[in-house]
XYZ file of C-alpha atoms in Angstrom:
357
model
C 85.604 -39.820 43.636
C 83.814 -37.507 41.522
C 85.291 -33.981 41.155
C 81.949 -32.674 43.341
C 82.583 -34.993 45.191
C 86.200 -33.793 45.715
C 84.760 -29.977 46.031
C 82.159 -30.608 48.564
C 84.886 -32.414 50.121
C 88.006 -29.469 50.175
C 85.137 -26.373 51.230
C 83.609 -28.311 54.072
C 87.382 -29.261 54.937
C 88.747 -25.261 54.764
C 85.355 -24.829 56.612
C 86.273 -27.262 60.008
C 90.318 -25.059 59.685
C 87.711 -21.721 59.937
C 85.604 -22.767 63.015
C 86.959 -21.103 66.156
C 89.024 -23.816 68.330
C 85.289 -25.214 70.790
C 83.158 -26.466 67.890
C 80.730 -24.828 66.117
C 80.582 -21.566 64.243
C 81.526 -18.082 65.784
C 78.067 -15.938 65.889
C 78.421 -12.809 63.056
C 79.918 -9.876 64.696
C 77.036 -7.352 65.814
C 76.125 -4.671 64.494
C 77.452 -1.120 65.164
C 75.088 1.534 65.778
C 75.509 4.721 66.938
C 72.022 6.599 68.246
C 72.857 10.410 69.035
C 70.498 10.700 70.778
C 69.224 8.448 73.793
C 65.602 8.320 73.060
C 66.392 6.357 69.752
C 69.552 4.627 72.017
C 66.777 3.218 73.989
C 64.772 1.895 70.695
C 67.788 0.914 68.677
C 68.505 -1.279 72.203
C 64.735 -3.219 72.676
C 64.782 -3.211 68.175
C 67.903 -4.740 68.848
C 68.222 -7.015 71.146
C 72.199 -8.559 71.298
C 72.942 -7.810 67.771
C 73.262 -4.786 67.620
C 75.860 -2.624 69.712
C 74.828 0.814 71.080
C 76.705 3.627 71.716
C 75.156 7.379 72.250
C 76.104 10.652 71.968
C 74.107 12.894 74.137
C 73.734 11.908 76.804
C 69.861 12.972 79.061
C 69.924 15.886 80.538
C 72.316 17.531 77.610
C 70.016 20.179 75.631
C 70.063 18.024 72.139
C 70.169 21.264 70.503
C 74.265 21.757 72.000
C 76.328 18.842 72.539
C 80.336 19.580 72.213
C 80.906 17.167 69.202
C 84.452 15.928 71.004
C 87.256 13.734 68.895
C 86.673 10.360 71.356
C 82.457 10.125 69.140
C 84.388 10.856 65.620
C 86.662 7.301 66.323
C 83.212 5.644 67.291
C 81.485 6.522 64.179
C 84.622 5.190 62.393
C 83.794 1.846 63.326
C 79.335 2.909 63.550
C 77.858 0.235 60.510
C 75.353 2.487 61.054
C 73.603 6.216 62.662
C 70.112 7.135 63.626
C 69.741 11.055 63.740
C 66.851 12.685 64.952
C 66.943 14.902 62.529
C 64.648 18.068 61.386
C 67.832 20.303 61.433
C 67.998 19.372 66.167
C 71.492 18.181 65.618
C 72.867 20.104 62.806
C 75.522 22.092 64.624
C 77.029 19.293 66.023
C 76.082 15.989 63.620
C 77.625 16.996 60.530
C 81.146 18.517 62.224
C 81.410 14.463 64.024
C 80.375 12.668 60.770
C 82.939 14.117 58.498
C 85.837 14.172 60.556
C 85.479 10.858 61.155
C 85.806 10.138 57.495
C 83.353 6.624 57.577
C 81.122 6.758 54.111
C 78.623 3.939 55.068
C 77.308 6.749 57.628
C 77.546 10.054 55.505
C 74.153 11.848 54.402
C 73.150 10.096 52.138
C 74.399 6.380 52.362
C 72.382 3.890 53.478
C 74.458 3.352 57.177
C 72.778 7.548 57.356
C 69.375 6.879 59.371
C 67.248 9.866 59.620
C 64.341 8.453 62.601
C 61.515 11.767 60.950
C 60.902 9.724 58.390
C 57.117 8.657 57.703
C 56.908 11.805 61.050
C 53.547 14.161 60.621
C 55.793 16.735 61.734
C 53.954 20.116 63.317
C 54.507 23.241 63.640
C 56.150 24.269 60.186
C 57.036 27.283 60.253
C 55.437 29.321 57.477
C 57.789 32.294 58.426
C 61.765 31.430 59.294
C 62.738 35.322 60.175
C 64.575 35.354 62.773
C 63.094 37.523 64.278
C 60.949 34.862 65.259
C 63.690 32.797 67.628
C 65.663 30.039 67.017
C 62.707 28.140 64.389
C 63.635 24.751 63.460
C 62.828 24.933 59.366
C 61.577 21.646 58.732
C 58.669 21.434 61.757
C 58.925 20.836 64.986
C 61.199 18.140 66.092
C 60.997 17.097 69.413
C 58.416 14.320 68.047
C 59.698 10.945 70.034
C 57.890 13.462 73.280
C 54.348 11.669 72.192
C 54.458 7.531 72.418
C 52.623 6.759 69.470
C 55.493 8.043 67.597
C 58.120 5.435 68.313
C 56.011 3.447 66.866
C 56.981 4.842 63.694
C 61.059 5.613 64.494
C 60.926 1.083 65.785
C 59.423 1.059 62.269
C 62.204 2.897 60.215
C 65.066 1.320 62.685
C 64.642 -2.571 61.300
C 64.355 -1.455 58.716
C 67.569 0.044 58.345
C 68.811 -2.983 60.675
C 67.425 -5.208 58.683
C 69.197 -4.030 55.604
C 72.852 -4.339 56.595
C 71.753 -8.119 58.476
C 69.142 -9.904 56.152
C 70.075 -13.235 57.391
C 68.546 -11.333 61.148
C 65.632 -10.259 59.556
C 62.486 -11.939 60.999
C 64.663 -11.440 65.019
C 63.650 -7.861 64.127
C 60.771 -7.566 63.299
C 60.092 -9.959 66.195
C 60.695 -7.217 69.178
C 59.553 -4.248 66.752
C 56.667 -6.217 66.886
C 57.135 -6.344 70.842
C 58.210 -3.674 71.380
C 54.167 -1.970 69.296
C 52.759 -4.034 71.725
C 54.346 -2.926 75.004
C 53.705 0.219 73.780
C 50.281 -0.407 72.512
C 49.221 -1.916 76.252
C 51.950 1.531 78.350
C 49.615 4.025 76.527
C 45.579 2.956 75.916
C 45.629 -0.133 78.949
C 45.963 -3.828 78.754
C 43.157 -4.356 78.851
C 41.488 -1.903 76.567
C 44.224 -2.919 73.658
C 42.751 -7.030 73.969
C 39.081 -6.006 73.726
C 40.225 -2.850 70.805
C 43.497 -3.938 69.196
C 46.472 -1.805 69.117
C 45.880 -0.982 65.803
C 43.135 0.864 65.871
C 43.356 2.655 68.881
C 46.057 3.700 67.758
C 45.182 4.938 64.343
C 42.306 6.513 65.967
C 44.516 8.354 68.094
C 46.342 9.477 64.918
C 43.078 10.289 64.001
C 42.348 12.232 66.363
C 38.866 10.913 66.842
C 39.792 8.709 69.841
C 38.115 10.387 72.468
C 35.051 10.037 70.579
C 35.457 6.924 68.902
C 35.756 5.661 73.538
C 33.037 7.816 74.531
C 30.395 6.143 71.408
C 31.535 2.881 71.950
C 30.360 0.628 74.479
C 30.756 -2.645 75.858
C 28.851 -4.056 78.486
C 27.713 -1.148 78.963
C 29.725 -0.172 79.649
C 31.969 3.307 77.566
C 35.169 2.008 76.727
C 36.607 4.878 77.735
C 36.040 3.856 80.993
C 37.789 0.548 79.936
C 41.351 3.191 79.144
C 43.884 3.082 81.672
C 47.506 3.067 80.493
C 49.563 6.700 80.492
C 46.495 7.990 78.389
C 44.158 7.093 81.540
C 46.518 8.381 84.024
C 46.285 11.893 83.367
C 42.487 11.906 81.872
C 42.299 14.239 84.884
C 44.670 16.485 83.675
C 42.998 16.993 80.041
C 42.536 20.199 79.431
C 44.472 22.059 82.516
C 46.716 24.806 81.381
C 50.199 25.109 81.805
C 53.255 27.360 81.062
C 56.082 25.305 78.960
C 59.540 26.734 79.264
C 60.142 25.807 75.798
C 57.696 24.119 73.195
C 59.069 20.908 73.474
C 56.427 19.162 74.069
C 53.582 20.158 71.268
C 53.383 16.480 70.468
C 53.335 15.231 73.628
C 50.416 18.641 74.957
C 49.125 16.996 71.739
C 48.515 13.661 72.227
C 47.442 14.133 76.361
C 45.427 16.320 76.171
C 47.444 19.555 77.721
C 46.871 23.102 76.750
C 50.071 25.006 76.604
C 49.054 28.750 77.908
C 52.525 30.356 77.812
C 56.142 30.352 77.222
C 58.766 30.746 79.766
C 61.206 31.724 76.855
C 58.967 34.131 74.477
C 60.147 32.809 71.529
C 62.039 28.994 70.706
C 65.296 29.466 72.185
C 65.681 33.538 73.082
C 65.933 34.251 77.198
C 63.486 35.180 79.283
C 64.083 39.955 79.119
C 62.054 41.123 82.984
C 59.456 43.299 81.326
C 58.151 39.406 79.389
C 58.876 37.086 82.876
C 56.755 40.239 84.407
C 54.133 39.695 82.756
C 54.117 35.961 82.548
C 53.473 36.391 87.280
C 50.423 38.764 85.560
C 49.271 35.664 83.718
C 49.892 33.276 87.016
C 47.919 35.217 89.029
C 45.062 34.735 87.364
C 45.156 30.780 88.890
C 44.453 28.459 87.050
C 47.329 27.523 86.626
C 49.321 24.464 88.586
C 51.990 24.078 87.037
C 55.062 25.052 85.209
C 57.015 22.838 83.216
C 61.351 23.329 82.746
C 64.081 21.255 81.783
C 67.523 20.021 83.607
C 69.608 22.289 81.093
C 67.328 25.394 81.232
C 68.946 27.852 83.463
C 66.908 28.282 86.932
C 66.556 31.414 87.362
C 63.525 32.923 85.809
C 61.702 29.581 86.995
C 62.685 30.041 90.494
C 61.483 33.967 90.295
C 58.411 32.999 89.516
C 57.854 30.352 91.459
C 58.287 32.054 94.510
C 56.524 35.285 92.556
C 52.916 33.126 92.172
C 53.588 29.977 94.321
C 52.846 27.856 91.225
C 54.762 24.483 91.160
C 58.453 23.758 88.390
C 58.350 20.283 87.713
C 61.797 20.153 85.870
C 61.031 17.201 83.586
C 63.440 14.664 80.740
C 61.726 14.242 77.374
C 64.938 12.081 77.094
C 66.155 7.588 78.730
C 68.277 9.717 81.773
C 67.143 13.141 82.020
C 66.462 11.973 85.463
C 67.129 8.550 87.682
C 63.744 7.288 87.194
C 64.053 7.847 83.285
C 65.903 4.620 82.765
C 64.426 3.863 79.664
C 61.942 4.956 77.265
C 58.629 3.810 78.686
C 60.263 4.248 82.471
C 60.930 8.368 80.982
C 56.686 7.545 80.599
C 56.860 6.026 83.959
C 58.035 8.962 85.763
C 56.036 12.262 83.289
C 52.847 11.078 83.434
C 53.352 10.441 87.266
C 54.965 13.578 88.188
C 52.295 15.682 85.473
C 49.064 13.670 86.666
C 49.629 14.435 90.630
C 50.517 18.270 89.852
C 47.118 18.893 87.893
C 44.876 16.892 90.413
C 45.813 18.734 92.418
C 44.851 22.455 93.975
C 45.853 25.702 91.897
C 48.023 27.748 94.868
C 45.827 30.452 96.247
C 43.414 27.708 96.257
C 41.074 27.623 99.033
C 42.216 31.261 100.619
């Protein structure tokens, strides 16, 4: 027996001894991933499939600015391979104490296991003035970018690349699931018929450049403009385009930009500042002009102010989630937008309060 043959047989013997009793080799352990927010957890589940074990810290009914950094979260992070954060300082009050308390060098900021999902996002409302007189302003811009479903495509790419680095042998698996996720976002946003005609990537480029409306109106198929083929969430929201609404907080900037809503006022006079009596009276006077059909609020904010304004004006208050789990209907990232666009399209298509009286 030659040395090389003996070596091969010895290696095979060791491998058989290490194999599980049931035969075959054990599947690799799933990547232990912690998502700071439910939207990130939902997107990670779509990309990672059964090769990730996901823990999500915040729940959808919580204000993501203020999450209690419980010791139980540090225990989860101590064993994590990867943490996904929203970034743009949204979790500045609770992610640093959690990651430092976990004492896991793999997921400290700057390490490969710390993934800021705002990478590559076209950030809106980057302030030029950081004075505290402007309220609770985020210095790197508005952090609520996942209220635009097309930004989920960027986040899916970031997550897929992070997973590939940890488990290179599953790269094809993660890449395939990312492609499926992107295709599903395209079809849910624009409608399957239009995506089949034009291609989701082309539509996304037009939407990101702000030229989608012009493209749909100027391009015809079978004698009809492409706009007639627009479906999905954008198609559902067409009747609501340009309609004025009031938002409680500045967390709908990306959603409004994508779906064409006009946010004309806020219940908060400035971000993070609760409304004064004077501000509410000014808001009531604005709403009594009769052109605004809805006030968009959140599950976790105080409701006394919006209840009072609604009583005085008859304008409907919609308490809508911006995170998965923020309402029973919002069970994943797709169902979140199904629910939100359905509620808004219905409310904004109705007659304004007092119309016809």
